[in-house]
CSV table of C-alpha atoms and ligand atoms in Angstrom, one decimal:
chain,number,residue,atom,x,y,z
A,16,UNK,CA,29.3,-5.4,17.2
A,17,UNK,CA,30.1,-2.5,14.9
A,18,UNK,CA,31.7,-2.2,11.0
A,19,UNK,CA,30.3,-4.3,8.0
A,20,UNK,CA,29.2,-7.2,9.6
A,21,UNK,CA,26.6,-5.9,12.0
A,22,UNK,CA,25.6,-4.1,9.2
A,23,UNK,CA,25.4,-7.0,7.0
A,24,UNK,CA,23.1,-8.5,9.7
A,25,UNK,CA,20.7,-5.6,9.8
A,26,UNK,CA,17.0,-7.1,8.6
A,27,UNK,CA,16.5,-4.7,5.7
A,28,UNK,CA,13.0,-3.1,6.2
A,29,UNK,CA,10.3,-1.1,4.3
A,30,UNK,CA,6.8,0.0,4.3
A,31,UNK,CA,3.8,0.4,1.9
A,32,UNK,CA,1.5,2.4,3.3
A,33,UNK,CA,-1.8,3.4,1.6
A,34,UNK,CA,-6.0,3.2,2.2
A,35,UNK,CA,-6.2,0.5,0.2
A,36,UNK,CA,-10.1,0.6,-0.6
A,37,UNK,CA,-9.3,-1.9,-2.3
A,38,UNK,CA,-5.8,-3.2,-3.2
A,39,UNK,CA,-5.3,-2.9,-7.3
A,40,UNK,CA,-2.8,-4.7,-9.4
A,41,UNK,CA,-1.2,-1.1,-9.5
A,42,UNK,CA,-0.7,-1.5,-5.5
A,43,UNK,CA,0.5,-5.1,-6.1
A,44,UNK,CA,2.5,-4.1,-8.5
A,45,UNK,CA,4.6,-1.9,-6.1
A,46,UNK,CA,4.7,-4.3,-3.0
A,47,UNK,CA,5.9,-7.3,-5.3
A,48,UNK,CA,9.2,-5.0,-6.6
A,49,UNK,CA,9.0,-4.0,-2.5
A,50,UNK,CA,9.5,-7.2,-1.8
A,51,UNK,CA,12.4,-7.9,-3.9
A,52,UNK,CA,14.7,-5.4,-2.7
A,53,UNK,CA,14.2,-5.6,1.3
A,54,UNK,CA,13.8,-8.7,3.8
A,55,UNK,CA,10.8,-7.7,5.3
A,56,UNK,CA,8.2,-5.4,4.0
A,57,UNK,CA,5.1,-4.7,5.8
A,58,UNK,CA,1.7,-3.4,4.1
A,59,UNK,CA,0.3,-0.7,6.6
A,60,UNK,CA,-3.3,-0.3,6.1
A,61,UNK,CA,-3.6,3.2,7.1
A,62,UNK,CA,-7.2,3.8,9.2
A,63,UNK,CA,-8.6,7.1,8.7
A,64,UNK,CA,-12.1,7.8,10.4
A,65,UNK,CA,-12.9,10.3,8.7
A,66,UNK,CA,-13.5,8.5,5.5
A,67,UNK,CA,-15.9,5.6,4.9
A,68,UNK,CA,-14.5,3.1,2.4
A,69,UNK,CA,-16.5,0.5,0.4
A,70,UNK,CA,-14.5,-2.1,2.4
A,71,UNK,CA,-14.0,-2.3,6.4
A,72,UNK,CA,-10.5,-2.1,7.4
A,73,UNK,CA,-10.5,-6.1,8.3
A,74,UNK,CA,-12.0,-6.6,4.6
A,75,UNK,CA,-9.1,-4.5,3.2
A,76,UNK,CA,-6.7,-6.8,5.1
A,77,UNK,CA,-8.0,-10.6,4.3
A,78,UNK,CA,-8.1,-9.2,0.3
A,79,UNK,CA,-4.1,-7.9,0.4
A,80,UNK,CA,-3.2,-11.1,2.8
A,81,UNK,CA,-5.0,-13.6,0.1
A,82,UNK,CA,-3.4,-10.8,-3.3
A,83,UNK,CA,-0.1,-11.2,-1.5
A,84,UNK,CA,-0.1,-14.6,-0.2
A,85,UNK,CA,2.9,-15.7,-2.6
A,86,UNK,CA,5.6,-12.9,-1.2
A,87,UNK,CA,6.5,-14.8,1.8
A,88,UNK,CA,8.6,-11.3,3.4
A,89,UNK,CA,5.0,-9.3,3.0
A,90,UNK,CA,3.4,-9.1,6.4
A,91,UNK,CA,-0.3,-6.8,6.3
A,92,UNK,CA,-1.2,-4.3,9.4
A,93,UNK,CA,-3.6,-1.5,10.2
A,94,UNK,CA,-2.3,1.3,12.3
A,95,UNK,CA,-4.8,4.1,13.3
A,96,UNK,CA,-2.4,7.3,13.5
A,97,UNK,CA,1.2,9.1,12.2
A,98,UNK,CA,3.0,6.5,9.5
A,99,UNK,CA,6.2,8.2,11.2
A,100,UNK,CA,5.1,5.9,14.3
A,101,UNK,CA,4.2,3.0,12.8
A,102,UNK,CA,7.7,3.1,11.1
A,103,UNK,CA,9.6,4.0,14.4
A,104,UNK,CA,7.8,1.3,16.3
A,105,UNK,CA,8.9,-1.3,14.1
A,106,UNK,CA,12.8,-0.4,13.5
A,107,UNK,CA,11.3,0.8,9.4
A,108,UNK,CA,13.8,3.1,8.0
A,109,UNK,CA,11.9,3.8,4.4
A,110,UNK,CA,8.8,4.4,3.4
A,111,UNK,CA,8.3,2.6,-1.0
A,112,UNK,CA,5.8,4.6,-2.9
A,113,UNK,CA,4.3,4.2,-6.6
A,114,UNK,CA,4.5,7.3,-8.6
A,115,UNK,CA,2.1,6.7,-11.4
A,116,UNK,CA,2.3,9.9,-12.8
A,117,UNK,CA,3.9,14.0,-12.3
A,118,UNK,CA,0.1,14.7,-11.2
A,119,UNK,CA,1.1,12.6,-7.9
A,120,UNK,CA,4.2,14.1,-7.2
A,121,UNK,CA,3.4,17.2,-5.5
A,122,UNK,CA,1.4,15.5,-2.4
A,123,UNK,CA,3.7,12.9,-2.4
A,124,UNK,CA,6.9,15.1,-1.7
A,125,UNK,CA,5.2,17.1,0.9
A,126,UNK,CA,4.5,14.2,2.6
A,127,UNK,CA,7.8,12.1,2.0
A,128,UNK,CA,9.2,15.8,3.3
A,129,UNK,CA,7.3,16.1,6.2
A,130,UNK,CA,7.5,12.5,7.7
A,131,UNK,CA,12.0,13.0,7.0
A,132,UNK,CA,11.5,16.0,8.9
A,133,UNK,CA,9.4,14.1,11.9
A,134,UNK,CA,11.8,11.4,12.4
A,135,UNK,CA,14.3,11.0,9.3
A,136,UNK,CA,12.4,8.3,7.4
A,137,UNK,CA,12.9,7.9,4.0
A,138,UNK,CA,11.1,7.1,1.4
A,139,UNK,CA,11.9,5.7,-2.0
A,140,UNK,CA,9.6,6.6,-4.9
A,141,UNK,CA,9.1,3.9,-7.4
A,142,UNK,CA,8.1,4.5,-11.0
A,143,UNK,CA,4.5,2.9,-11.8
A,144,UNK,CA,4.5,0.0,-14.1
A,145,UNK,CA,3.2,2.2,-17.4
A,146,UNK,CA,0.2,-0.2,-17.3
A,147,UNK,CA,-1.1,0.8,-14.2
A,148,UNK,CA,0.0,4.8,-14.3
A,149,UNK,CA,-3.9,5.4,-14.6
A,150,UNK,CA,-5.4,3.3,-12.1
A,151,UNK,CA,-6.3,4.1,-8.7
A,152,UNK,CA,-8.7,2.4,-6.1
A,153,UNK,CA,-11.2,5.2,-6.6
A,154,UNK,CA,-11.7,4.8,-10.5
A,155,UNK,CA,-11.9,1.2,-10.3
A,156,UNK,CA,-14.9,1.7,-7.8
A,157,UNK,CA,-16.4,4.1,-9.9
A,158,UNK,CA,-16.1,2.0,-12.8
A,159,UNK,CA,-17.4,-1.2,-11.0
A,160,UNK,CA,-20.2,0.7,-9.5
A,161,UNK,CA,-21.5,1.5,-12.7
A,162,UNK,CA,-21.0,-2.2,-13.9
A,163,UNK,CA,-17.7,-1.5,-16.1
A,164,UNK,CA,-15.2,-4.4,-16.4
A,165,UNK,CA,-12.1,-3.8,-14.1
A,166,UNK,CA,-11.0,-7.9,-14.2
A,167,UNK,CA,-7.9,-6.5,-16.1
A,168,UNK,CA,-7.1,-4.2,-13.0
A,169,UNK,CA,-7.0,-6.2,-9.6
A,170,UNK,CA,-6.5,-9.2,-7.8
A,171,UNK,CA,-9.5,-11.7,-8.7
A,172,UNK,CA,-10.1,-12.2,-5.0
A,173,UNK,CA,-10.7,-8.3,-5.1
A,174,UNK,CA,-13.1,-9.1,-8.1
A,175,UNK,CA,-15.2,-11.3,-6.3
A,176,UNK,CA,-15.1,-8.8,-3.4
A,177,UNK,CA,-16.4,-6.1,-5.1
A,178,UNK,CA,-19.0,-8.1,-7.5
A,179,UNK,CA,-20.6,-9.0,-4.2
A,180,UNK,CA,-20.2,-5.6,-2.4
A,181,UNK,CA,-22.1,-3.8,-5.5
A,182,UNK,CA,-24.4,-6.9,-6.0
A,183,UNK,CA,-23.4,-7.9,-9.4
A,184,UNK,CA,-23.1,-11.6,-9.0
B,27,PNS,O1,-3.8,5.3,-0.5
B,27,PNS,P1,-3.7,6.8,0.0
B,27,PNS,O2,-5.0,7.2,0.6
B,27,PNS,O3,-3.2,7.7,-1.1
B,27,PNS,O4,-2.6,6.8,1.2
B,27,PNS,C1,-2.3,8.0,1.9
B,27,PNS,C2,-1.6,7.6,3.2
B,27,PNS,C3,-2.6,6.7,4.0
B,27,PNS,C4,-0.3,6.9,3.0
B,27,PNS,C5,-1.3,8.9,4.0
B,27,PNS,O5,-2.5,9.7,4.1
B,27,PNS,C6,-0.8,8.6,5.4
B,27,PNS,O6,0.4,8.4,5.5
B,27,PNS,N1,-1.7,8.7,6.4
B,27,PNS,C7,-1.3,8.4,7.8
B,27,PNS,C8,-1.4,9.6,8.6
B,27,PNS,C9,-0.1,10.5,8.5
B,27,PNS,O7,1.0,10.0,8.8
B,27,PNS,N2,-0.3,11.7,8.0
B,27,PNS,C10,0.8,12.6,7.8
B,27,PNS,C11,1.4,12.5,6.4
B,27,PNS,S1,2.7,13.6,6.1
């Protein structure tokens, strides 16, 4: 079938890719407006082994699946490789990424340019809520580890998961 109405039946896709270590309301934030403007967005966990994260890869997983349990067109994976191939190998034409502040926006054109140029994804940046345009995974570790109250900035199952991971509870 061609013209408008295969087009109309095309399952709209994206991606929000990230580490993840943990998921913040700043990363929620983004998915949730994801998941408003395509059918099916999928979360990709991406796995690098060169970095040890506070959480294992299937921790990071069950804490997105449980922070995004009410966005019923949010599926959660981890791929160990290129994004470009996730993407390909799952028919996802854009890539949604939070822009919290100018700071980010250097990496975050090289890579949005280099992945186009791999395989002619796109991706879409998304403004940061202004609440969150500080907050990364990183700080709120920090901050935790050093027994600093970050209830305001992620999920409460992510909370729980970190009280227990630095043995505060
Ligand atoms: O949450 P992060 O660590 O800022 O996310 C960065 C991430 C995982 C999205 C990025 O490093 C990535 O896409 N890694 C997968 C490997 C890859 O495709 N590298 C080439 C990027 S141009």
């Amino acid at each position: 079938m061609t013209g408008p109405e295969s087009e109309g039946s095309q399952v709209r896709r994206a991606v929000c890719p990230g580490s993840f270590d943990p998921i913040t309301n700043g990363h929620l934030d983004i998915i949730s407006r994801a998941s408003r403007l395509y059918d099916e967005v999928y979360v990709a966990v991406m796995i690098n082994k060169a970095k040890k994260g506070l959480f294992e890869i299937e921790e990071r997983i069950d804490l997105i699946r449980q922070a995004t349990a009410e966005f019923e067109n949010v599926r959660v994976e981890a791929f160990h490789g290129l994004l470009v191939d996730f993407c390909k190998q799952r028919d996802i034409p854009a890539i949604v990424k939070g822009l919290r502040a100018v700071s980010d926006f250097d990496y975050e054109l090289q890579m949005a340019q280099m992945n186009n140029g791999l395989t002619g994804v796109e991706t879409l940046f998304v403004p940061t809520n202004p609440t969150y345009s500080f907050l990364s995974s990183s700080l709120v570790k920090e901050v935790a580890t050093w027994g600093g109250d970050v209830a305001h900035l992620v999920p409460p199952v992510v909370l729980e998961a970190l009280n227990k991971r630095l043995r505060k509870d």
